[in-house]
Coordinates of C-alpha atoms and ligand atoms in Angstrom, one line a residue:
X1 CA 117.8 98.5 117.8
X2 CA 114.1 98.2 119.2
X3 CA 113.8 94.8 120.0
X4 CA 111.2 94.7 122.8
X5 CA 108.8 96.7 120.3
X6 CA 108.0 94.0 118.0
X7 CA 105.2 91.4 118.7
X8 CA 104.3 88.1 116.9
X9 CA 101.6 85.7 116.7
X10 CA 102.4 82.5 118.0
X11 CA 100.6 79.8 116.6
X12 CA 101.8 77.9 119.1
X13 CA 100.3 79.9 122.0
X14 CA 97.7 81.3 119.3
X15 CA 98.5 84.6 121.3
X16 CA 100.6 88.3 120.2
X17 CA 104.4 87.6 122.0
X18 CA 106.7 89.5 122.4
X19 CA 109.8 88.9 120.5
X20 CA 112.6 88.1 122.0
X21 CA 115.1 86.3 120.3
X22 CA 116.9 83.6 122.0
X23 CA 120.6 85.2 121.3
X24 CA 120.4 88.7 121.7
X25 CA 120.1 90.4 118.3
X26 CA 120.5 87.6 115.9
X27 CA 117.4 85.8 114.5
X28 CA 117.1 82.4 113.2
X29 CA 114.0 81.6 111.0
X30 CA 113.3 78.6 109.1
X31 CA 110.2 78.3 106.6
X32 CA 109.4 75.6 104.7
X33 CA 110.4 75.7 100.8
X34 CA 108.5 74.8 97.8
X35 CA 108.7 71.3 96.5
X36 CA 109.6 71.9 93.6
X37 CA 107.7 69.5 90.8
X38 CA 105.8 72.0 89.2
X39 CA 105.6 75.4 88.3
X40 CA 105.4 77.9 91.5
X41 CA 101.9 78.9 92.0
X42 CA 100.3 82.0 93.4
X43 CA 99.2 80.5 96.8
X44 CA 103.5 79.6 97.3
X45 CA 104.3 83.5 95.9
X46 CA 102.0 84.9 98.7
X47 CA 103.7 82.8 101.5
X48 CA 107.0 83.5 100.3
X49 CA 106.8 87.1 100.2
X50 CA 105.1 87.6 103.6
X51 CA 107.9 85.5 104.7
X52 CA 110.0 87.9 102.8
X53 CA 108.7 91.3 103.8
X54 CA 108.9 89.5 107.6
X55 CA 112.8 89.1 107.1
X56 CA 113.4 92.5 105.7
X57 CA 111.6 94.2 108.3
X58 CA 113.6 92.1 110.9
X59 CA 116.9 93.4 108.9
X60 CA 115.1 96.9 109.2
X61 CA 115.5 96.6 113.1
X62 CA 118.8 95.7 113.3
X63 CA 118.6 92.0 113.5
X64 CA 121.6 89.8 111.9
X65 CA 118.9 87.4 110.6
X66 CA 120.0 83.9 109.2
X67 CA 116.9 83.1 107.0
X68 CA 117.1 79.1 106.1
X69 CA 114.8 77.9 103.5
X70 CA 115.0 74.4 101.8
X71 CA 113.9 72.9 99.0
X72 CA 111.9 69.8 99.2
X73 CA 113.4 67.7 96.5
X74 CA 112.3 64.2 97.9
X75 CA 109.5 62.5 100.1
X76 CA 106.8 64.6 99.4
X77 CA 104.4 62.3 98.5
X78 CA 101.2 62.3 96.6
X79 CA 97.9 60.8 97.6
X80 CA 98.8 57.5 96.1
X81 CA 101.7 57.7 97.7
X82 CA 104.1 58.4 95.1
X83 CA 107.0 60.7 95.7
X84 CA 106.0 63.9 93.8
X85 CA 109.4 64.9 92.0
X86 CA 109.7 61.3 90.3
X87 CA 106.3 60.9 89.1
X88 CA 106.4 64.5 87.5
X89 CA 109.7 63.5 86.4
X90 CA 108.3 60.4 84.5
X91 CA 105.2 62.3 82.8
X92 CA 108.1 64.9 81.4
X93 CA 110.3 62.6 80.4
X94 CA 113.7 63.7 82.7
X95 CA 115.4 62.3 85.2
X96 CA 114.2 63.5 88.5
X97 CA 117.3 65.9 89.6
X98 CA 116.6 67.3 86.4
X99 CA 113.3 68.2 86.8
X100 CA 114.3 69.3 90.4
X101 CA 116.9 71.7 88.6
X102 CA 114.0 73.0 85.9
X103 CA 111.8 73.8 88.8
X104 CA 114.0 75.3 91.4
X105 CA 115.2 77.6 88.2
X106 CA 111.9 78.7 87.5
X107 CA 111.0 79.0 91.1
X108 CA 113.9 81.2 91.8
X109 CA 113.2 83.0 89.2
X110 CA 109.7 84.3 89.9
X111 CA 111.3 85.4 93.2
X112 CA 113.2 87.4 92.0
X113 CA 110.7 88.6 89.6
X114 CA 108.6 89.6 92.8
X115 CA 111.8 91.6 93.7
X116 CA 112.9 88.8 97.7
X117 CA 115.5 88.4 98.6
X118 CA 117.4 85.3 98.7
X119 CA 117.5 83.1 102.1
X120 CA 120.9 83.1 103.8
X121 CA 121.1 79.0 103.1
X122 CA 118.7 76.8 101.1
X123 CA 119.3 73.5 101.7
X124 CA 117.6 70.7 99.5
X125 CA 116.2 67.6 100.7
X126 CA 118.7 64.9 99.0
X127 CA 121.5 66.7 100.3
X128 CA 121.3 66.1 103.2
X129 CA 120.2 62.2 103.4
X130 CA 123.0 61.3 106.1
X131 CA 121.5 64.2 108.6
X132 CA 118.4 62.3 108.6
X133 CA 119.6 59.0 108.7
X134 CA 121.3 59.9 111.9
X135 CA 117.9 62.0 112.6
X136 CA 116.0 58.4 112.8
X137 CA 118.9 56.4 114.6
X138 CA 118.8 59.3 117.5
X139 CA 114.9 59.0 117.7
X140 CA 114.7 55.4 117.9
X141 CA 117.8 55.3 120.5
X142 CA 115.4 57.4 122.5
X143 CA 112.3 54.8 122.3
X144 CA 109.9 57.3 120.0
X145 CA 110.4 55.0 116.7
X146 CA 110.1 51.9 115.9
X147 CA 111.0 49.5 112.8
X148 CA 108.9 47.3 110.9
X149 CA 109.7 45.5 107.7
X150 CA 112.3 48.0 106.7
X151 CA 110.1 51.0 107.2
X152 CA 110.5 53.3 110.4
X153 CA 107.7 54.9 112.5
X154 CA 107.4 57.4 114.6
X155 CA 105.4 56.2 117.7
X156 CA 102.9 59.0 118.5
X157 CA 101.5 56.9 121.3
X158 CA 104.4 56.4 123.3
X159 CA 105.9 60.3 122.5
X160 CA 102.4 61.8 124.0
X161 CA 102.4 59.6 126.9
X162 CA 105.9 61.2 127.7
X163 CA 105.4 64.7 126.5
X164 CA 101.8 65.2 126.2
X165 CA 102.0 67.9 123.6
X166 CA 101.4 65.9 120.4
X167 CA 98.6 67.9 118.4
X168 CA 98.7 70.6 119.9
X169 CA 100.1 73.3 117.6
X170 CA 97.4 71.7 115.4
X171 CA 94.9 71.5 118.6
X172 CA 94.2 67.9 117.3
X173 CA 93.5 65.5 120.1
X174 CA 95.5 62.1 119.4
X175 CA 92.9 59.7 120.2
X176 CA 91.1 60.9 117.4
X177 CA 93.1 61.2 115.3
X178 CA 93.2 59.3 112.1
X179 CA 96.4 59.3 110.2
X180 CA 96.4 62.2 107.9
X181 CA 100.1 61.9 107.0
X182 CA 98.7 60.3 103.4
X183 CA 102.5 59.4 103.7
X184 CA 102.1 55.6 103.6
X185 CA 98.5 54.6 103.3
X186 CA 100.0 51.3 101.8
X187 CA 101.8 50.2 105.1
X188 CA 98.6 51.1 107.3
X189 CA 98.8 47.8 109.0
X190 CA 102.4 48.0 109.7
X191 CA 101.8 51.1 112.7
X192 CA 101.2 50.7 115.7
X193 CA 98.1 53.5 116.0
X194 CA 96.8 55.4 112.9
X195 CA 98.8 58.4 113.7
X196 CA 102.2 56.9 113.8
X197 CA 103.6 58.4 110.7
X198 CA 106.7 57.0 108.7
X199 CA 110.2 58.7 109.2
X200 CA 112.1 56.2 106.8
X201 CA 110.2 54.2 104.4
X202 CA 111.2 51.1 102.8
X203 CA 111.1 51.9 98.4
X204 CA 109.8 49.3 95.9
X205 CA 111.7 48.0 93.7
X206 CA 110.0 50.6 90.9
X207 CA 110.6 53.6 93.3
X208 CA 113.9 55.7 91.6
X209 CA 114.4 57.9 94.3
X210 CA 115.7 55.6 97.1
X211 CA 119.1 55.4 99.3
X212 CA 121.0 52.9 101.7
X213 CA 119.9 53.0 105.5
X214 CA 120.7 51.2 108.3
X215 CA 116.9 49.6 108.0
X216 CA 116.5 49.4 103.9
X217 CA 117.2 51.0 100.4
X218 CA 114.3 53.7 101.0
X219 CA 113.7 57.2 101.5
X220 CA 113.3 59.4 104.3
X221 CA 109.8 61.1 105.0
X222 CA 108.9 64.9 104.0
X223 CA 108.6 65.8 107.8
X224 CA 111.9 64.4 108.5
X225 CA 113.7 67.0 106.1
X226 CA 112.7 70.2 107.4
X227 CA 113.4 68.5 111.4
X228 CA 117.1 68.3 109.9
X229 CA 117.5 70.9 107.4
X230 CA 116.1 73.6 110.3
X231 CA 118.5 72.4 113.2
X232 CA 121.4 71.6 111.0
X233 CA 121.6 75.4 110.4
X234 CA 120.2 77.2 112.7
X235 CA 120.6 75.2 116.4
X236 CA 118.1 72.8 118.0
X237 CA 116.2 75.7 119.1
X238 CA 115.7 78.5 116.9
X239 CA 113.7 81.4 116.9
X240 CA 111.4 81.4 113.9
X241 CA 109.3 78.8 111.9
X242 CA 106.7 79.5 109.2
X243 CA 105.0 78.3 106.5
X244 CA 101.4 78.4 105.2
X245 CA 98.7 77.5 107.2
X246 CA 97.8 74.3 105.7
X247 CA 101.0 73.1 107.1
X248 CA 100.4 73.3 110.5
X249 CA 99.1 69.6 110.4
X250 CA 100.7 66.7 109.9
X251 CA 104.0 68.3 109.0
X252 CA 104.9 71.0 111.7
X253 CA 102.8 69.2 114.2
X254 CA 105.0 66.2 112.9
X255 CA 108.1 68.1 113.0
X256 CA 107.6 69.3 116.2
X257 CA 107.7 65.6 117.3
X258 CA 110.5 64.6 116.0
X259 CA 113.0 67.1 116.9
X260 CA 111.4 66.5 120.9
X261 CA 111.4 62.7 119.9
X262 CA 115.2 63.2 118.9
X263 CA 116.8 66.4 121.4
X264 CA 114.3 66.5 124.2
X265 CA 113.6 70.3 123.4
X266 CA 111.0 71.7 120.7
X267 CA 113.1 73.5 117.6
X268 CA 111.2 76.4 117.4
X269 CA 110.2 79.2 119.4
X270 CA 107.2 81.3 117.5
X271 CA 105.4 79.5 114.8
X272 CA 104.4 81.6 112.2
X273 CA 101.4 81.0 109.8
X274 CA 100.4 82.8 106.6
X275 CA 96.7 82.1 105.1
X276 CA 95.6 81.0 102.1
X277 CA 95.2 82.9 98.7
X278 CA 91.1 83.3 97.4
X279 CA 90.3 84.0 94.1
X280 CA 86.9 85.3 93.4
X281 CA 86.3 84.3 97.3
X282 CA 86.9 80.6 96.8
X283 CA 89.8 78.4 97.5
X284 CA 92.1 78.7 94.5
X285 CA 92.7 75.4 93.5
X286 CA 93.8 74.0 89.9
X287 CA 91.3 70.8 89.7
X288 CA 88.1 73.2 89.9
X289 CA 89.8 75.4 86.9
X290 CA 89.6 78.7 90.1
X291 CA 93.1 79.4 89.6
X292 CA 95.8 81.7 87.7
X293 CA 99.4 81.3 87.5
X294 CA 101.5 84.3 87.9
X295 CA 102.3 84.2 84.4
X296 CA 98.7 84.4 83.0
X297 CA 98.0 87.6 86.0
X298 CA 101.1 89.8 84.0
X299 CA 100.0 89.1 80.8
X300 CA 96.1 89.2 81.2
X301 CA 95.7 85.9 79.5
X302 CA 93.0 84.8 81.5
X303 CA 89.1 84.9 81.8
X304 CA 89.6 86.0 85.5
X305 CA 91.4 89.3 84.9
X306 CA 90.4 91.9 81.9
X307 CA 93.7 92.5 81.6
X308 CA 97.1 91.9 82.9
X309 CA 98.6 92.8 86.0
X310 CA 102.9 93.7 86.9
X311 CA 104.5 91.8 89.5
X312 CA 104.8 94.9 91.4
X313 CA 101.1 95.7 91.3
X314 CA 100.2 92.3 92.1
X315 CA 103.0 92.1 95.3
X316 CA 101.4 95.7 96.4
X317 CA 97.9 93.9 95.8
X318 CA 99.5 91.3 98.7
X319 CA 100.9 93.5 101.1
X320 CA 96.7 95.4 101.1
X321 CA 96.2 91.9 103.3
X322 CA 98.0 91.1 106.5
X323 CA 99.7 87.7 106.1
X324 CA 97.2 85.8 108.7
X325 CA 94.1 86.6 106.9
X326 CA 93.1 85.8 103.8
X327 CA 93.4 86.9 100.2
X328 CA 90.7 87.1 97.7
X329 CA 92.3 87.9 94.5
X330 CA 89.6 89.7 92.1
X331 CA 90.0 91.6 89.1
X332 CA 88.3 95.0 90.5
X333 CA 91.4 94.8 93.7
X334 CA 94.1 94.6 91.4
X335 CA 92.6 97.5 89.5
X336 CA 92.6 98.9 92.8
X337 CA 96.0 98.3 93.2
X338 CA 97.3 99.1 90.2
X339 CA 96.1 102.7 91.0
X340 CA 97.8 102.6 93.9
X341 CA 100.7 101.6 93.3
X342 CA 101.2 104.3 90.8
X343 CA 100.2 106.7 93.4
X344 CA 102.7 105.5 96.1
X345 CA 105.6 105.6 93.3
X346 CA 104.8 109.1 91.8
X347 CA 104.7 110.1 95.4
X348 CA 108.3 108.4 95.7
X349 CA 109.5 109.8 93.1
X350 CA 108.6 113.5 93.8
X351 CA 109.5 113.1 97.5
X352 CA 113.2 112.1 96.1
X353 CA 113.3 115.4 94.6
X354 CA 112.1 117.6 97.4
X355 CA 114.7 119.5 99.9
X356 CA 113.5 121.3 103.3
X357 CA 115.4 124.3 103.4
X358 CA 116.4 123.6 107.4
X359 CA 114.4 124.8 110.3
X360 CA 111.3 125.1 110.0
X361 CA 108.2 125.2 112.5
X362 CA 106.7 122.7 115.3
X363 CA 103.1 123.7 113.9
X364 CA 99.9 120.9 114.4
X365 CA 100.7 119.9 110.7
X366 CA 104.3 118.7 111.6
X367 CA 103.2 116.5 114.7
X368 CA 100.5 115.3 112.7
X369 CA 102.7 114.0 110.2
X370 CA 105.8 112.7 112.7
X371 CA 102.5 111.0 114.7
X372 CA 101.7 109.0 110.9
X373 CA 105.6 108.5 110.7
X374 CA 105.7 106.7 113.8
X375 CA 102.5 105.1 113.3
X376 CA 103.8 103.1 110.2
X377 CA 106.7 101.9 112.3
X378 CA 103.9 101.1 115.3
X379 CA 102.1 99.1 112.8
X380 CA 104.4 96.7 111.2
X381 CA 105.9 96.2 115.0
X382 CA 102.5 94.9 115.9
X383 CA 102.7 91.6 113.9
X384 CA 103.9 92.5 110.7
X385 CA 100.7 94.7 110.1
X386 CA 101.3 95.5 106.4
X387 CA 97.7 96.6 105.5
X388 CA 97.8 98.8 108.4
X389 CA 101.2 100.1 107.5
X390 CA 100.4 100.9 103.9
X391 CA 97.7 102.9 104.9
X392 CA 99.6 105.0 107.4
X393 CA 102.4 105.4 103.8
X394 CA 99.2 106.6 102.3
X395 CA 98.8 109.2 105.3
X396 CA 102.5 110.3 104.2
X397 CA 101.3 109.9 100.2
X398 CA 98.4 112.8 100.6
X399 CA 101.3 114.9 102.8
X400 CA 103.7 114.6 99.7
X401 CA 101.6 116.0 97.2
X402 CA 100.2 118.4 99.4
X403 CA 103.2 119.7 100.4
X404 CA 104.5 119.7 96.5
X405 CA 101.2 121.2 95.3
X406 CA 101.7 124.0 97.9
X407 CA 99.1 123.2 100.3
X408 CA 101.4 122.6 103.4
X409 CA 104.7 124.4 103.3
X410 CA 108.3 123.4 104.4
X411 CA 108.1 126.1 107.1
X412 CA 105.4 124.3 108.6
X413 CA 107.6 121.1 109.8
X414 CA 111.0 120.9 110.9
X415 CA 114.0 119.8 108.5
X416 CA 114.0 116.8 111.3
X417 CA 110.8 115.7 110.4
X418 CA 111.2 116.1 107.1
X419 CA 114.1 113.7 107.1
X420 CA 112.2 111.3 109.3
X421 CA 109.5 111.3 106.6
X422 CA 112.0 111.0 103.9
X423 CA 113.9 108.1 104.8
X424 CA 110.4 106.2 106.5
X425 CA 108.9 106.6 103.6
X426 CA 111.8 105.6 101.6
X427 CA 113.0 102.3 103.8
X428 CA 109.0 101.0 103.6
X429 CA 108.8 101.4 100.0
X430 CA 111.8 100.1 98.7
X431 CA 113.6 97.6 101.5
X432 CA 110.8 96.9 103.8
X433 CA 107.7 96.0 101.0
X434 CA 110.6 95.3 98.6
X435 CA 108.7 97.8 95.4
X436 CA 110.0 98.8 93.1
X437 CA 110.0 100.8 90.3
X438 CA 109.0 99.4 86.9
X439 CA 107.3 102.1 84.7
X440 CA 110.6 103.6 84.8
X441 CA 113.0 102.9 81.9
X442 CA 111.2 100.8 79.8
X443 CA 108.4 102.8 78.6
X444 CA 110.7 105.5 77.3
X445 CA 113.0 103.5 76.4
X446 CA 112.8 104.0 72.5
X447 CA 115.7 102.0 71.6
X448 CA 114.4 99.0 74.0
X449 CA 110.6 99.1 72.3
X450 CA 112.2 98.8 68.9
X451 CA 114.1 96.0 69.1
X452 CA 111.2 94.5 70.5
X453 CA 108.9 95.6 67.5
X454 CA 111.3 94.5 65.3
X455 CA 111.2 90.7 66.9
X456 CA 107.6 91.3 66.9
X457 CA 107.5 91.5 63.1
X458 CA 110.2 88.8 62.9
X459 CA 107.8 86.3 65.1
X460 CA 104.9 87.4 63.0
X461 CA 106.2 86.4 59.6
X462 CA 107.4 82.8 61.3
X463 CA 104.2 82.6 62.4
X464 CA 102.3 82.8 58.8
X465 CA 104.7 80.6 57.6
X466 CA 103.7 78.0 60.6
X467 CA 107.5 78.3 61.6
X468 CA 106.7 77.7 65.5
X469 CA 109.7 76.8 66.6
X470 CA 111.3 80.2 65.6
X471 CA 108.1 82.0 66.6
X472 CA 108.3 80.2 70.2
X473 CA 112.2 80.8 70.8
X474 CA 111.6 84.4 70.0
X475 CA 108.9 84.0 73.0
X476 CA 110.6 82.3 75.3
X477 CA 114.0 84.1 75.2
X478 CA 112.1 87.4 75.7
X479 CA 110.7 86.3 78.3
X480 CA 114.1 84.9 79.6
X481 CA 114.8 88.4 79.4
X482 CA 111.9 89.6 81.5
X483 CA 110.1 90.8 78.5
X484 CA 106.6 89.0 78.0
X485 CA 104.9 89.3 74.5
X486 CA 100.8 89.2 74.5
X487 CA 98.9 88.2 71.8
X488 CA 95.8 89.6 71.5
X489 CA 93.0 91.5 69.0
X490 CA 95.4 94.7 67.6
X491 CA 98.0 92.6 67.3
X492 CA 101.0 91.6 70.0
X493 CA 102.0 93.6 72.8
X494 CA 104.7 93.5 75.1
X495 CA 105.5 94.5 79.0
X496 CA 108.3 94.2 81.3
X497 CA 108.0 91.6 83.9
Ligands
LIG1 P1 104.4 73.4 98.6 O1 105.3 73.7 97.4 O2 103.1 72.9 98.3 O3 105.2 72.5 99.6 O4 104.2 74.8 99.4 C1 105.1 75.7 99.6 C2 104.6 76.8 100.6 O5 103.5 77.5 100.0 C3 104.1 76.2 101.9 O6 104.5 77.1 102.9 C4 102.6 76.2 101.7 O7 101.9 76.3 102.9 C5 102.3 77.5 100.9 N1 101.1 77.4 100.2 C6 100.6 76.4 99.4 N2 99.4 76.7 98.9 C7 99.1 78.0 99.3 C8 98.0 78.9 99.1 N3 96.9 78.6 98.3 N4 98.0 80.1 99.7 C9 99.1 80.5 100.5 N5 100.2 79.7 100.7 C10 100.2 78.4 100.1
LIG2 ZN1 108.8 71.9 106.1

């Protein structure tokens, strides 16, 4: 174990800690889920695998980590201030655990198409509606809520006289504040100050999503969940929470409230941020047409990439940025990447191969490579520096195919070296970044590529006779399958996803 080693960024402090876990070698970390109403985008895929590489490397060092993360199947709520999930529910025509089900299917499944691993526990929202029922009673026991008209409020006011710390993992002051909750704009006049935000709300008659409370038939608020869901599991004081940076305010700030507002102690001690993802170095966002879903980036289908991109080489494209800056996804990076990441698996797979015949010699080329060895380790210690890393696994990249081009020789480092490098290089590659291999298997694979073709040529004659529902169930159930067909000028293509 080499706990002292590792530092984080707090948001909280907005300074490198180190890391010490409250209970000596276990970790508790909570991040906030997707709320799952729509397809996952790439902005969500970069959070959740910095998120991921962060638990693996914690796992690396020995930690027994209990990663929670929910899914937010109720209260998040649009800007008219209608819950997400139902009014995506009524445009598709379902009922809205159904489209909860369709979503968290197809979000779990571009997870594991990124190659993370699943959370220890992820809790959903409307399961656990008695949690935060008994969340608001606490809070308003304690004086920091108050009800009106069936709707409960969190009273900002009263909370910062006491503990003086609302806004300020946001650094918003409070009397300037403006409610930016967008939570219940309706029921303005029903707070106290503009910043109160709602913790139970009082449905109308048309909302679908709705349950019995003390105070009305209503719904909790989004905050509320993620104040339950994270405490539930993992203690009133944990030792991780992240989630992107655009959640810092209202909901962690709000979060941070109501666990103080309910236990008297705050629920999390490092906040952890990641930053935005760029395309073309401008906010990607759907409504100015800047954006790409994950799909479109493997299979090209897109007038911002010339052609299409493998999960792996985009989730190696990801781990080029540290997770607290941001990314700018362009075409000429993931070319860059691509070329990279075939680099750093050739280089796997001949370093899998190789054997140091024992002993060996303490010569300047074997420190120089234990010093990049360490260094990689030094790197992701210091705040989950995976940019930094990855170039230091480059350092051991150019040693590789020196060494198996001749250059260097075995007799110049020792065997224990070598085996340092070896299983390093090995534990970054494969459980640290979480790469893997893809090429391998499925371009050889004959037998794979003509079945394929052959439901190619199948699809093809459906297609002249305008049969689309044959040609699209031949699509989908590839891709089902991880195998994505392209449609282009020579014809259609396929790659594994
Ligand atoms: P949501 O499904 O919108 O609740 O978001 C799920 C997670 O993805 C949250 O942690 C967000 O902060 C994060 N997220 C949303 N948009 C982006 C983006 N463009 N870049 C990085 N992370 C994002
Ligand atoms: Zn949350």
């Amino acid at each position: 174990m080499m706990e002292n080693s590792l530092t984080v960024y707090n948001s909280k402090s907005r300074k490198k800690e180190v890391f010490e876990p409250i209970h000596e070698g276990r970790v508790g970390m909570y991040v906030c889920g997707p709320t799952v109403y729509s397809e996952v985008h790439l902005g969500n895929v970069r959070t959740f695998v910095s998120f991921d590489v962060i638990y693996r490397y914690l796992l690396y060092l020995g930690y027994k980590v209990r990663y929670v993360r929910n899914i937010t199947d109720v209260g998040h709520l649009t800007d008219r201030g209608e819950d997400k999930v139902s009014a995506r529910a009524k445009l598709e025509q379902l009922e809205p655990m159904e489209l909860v089900q369709k979503y968290s299917n197809m979000f779990h499944e571009m997870m594991s198409i990124f190659n993370t691993k699943s959370p220890s526990v992820e809790p959903r929202a409307t399961g656990h509606l008695i949690e935060q029922i008994e969340m608001v009673k606490d809070i308003m026991k304690n004086g920091y809520a108050y009800e009106k008209n069936g709707s409960v409020y969190f009273d900002t006011l009263k909370f910062n006289d006491n503990y003086k710390s609302y806004g300020k993992l946001s650094g918003r002051k409070i009397d300037e504040l403006f409610s930016e909750t967008r939570d219940d704009l309706k029921n303005q006049d029903e707070k106290k100050h503009p910043s109160d935000f709602a913790i139970w709300m009082k449905a109308s008659d048309e909302h679908i999503m709705k349950w019995n409370s003390p105070w009305s038939v209503g719904f909790p608020g989004w905050h509320l969940e993620c104040s339950v869901m994270s405490t539930k599991y993992l203690g009133k004081t944990f030792d991780i929470h992240g989630g992107g940076n655009d959640l810092k305010f209202p909901h962690h700030e709000n979060e941070i409230a109501q666990n103080v507002g309910c236990t008297g102690v705050e629920p999390a001690k490092y906040w952890l941020h990641t930053n935005m993802l760029l395309m073309n170095g401008k906010k990607m966002s759907k409504s100015d047409g800047n954006t790409i879903s994950p799909y479109e980036l493997f299979s090209g289908d897109s007038p911002h990439v010339s052609k299409g991109y493998s999960p792996m080489v985009v989730k190696f494209f990801m781990l080029q940025s540290h997770y607290r800056s941001t990314m700018d996804l362009t075409d000429n990076a993931l070319q860059a990447a691509e070329k990279g990441y075939s680099k750093l698996m050739d280089a796997a797979k001949a370093l899998d191969k190789m054997e140091h015949p024992g002993k060996g010699n303490d010569t300047d080329a074997n420190k120089k490579l234990l010093a990049s060895v360490n260094g990689i380790i030094a790197d992701m210690d210091d705040d989950f520096n995976t940019p930094k890393a990855l170039a230091g696994i480059f350092e051991l990249v150019n040693f590789i195919n020196k060494l198996k081009a001749g250059h260097i020789r075995y007799s110049d480092i020792t065997f224990d070296t070598f085996d340092k490098l070896k299983s390093t290089f090995i534990k970054f590659v494969y459980d640290i970044f979480g790469l893997k291999d893809e090429a391998g298997g499925v371009k050889d694979n004959n037998s794979i590529d003509g079945v394929v073709q052959l439901l190619i040529t199948i699809r093809n004659e459906a297609r002249a006779n305008k049969d689309w529902s044959t040609s699209d169930l031949i699509r989908d159930k590839l891709m089902e399958l991880g195998i994505q067909l392209k449609d282009g000028k020579e014809g259609t293509s396929w790659s594994k996803i």
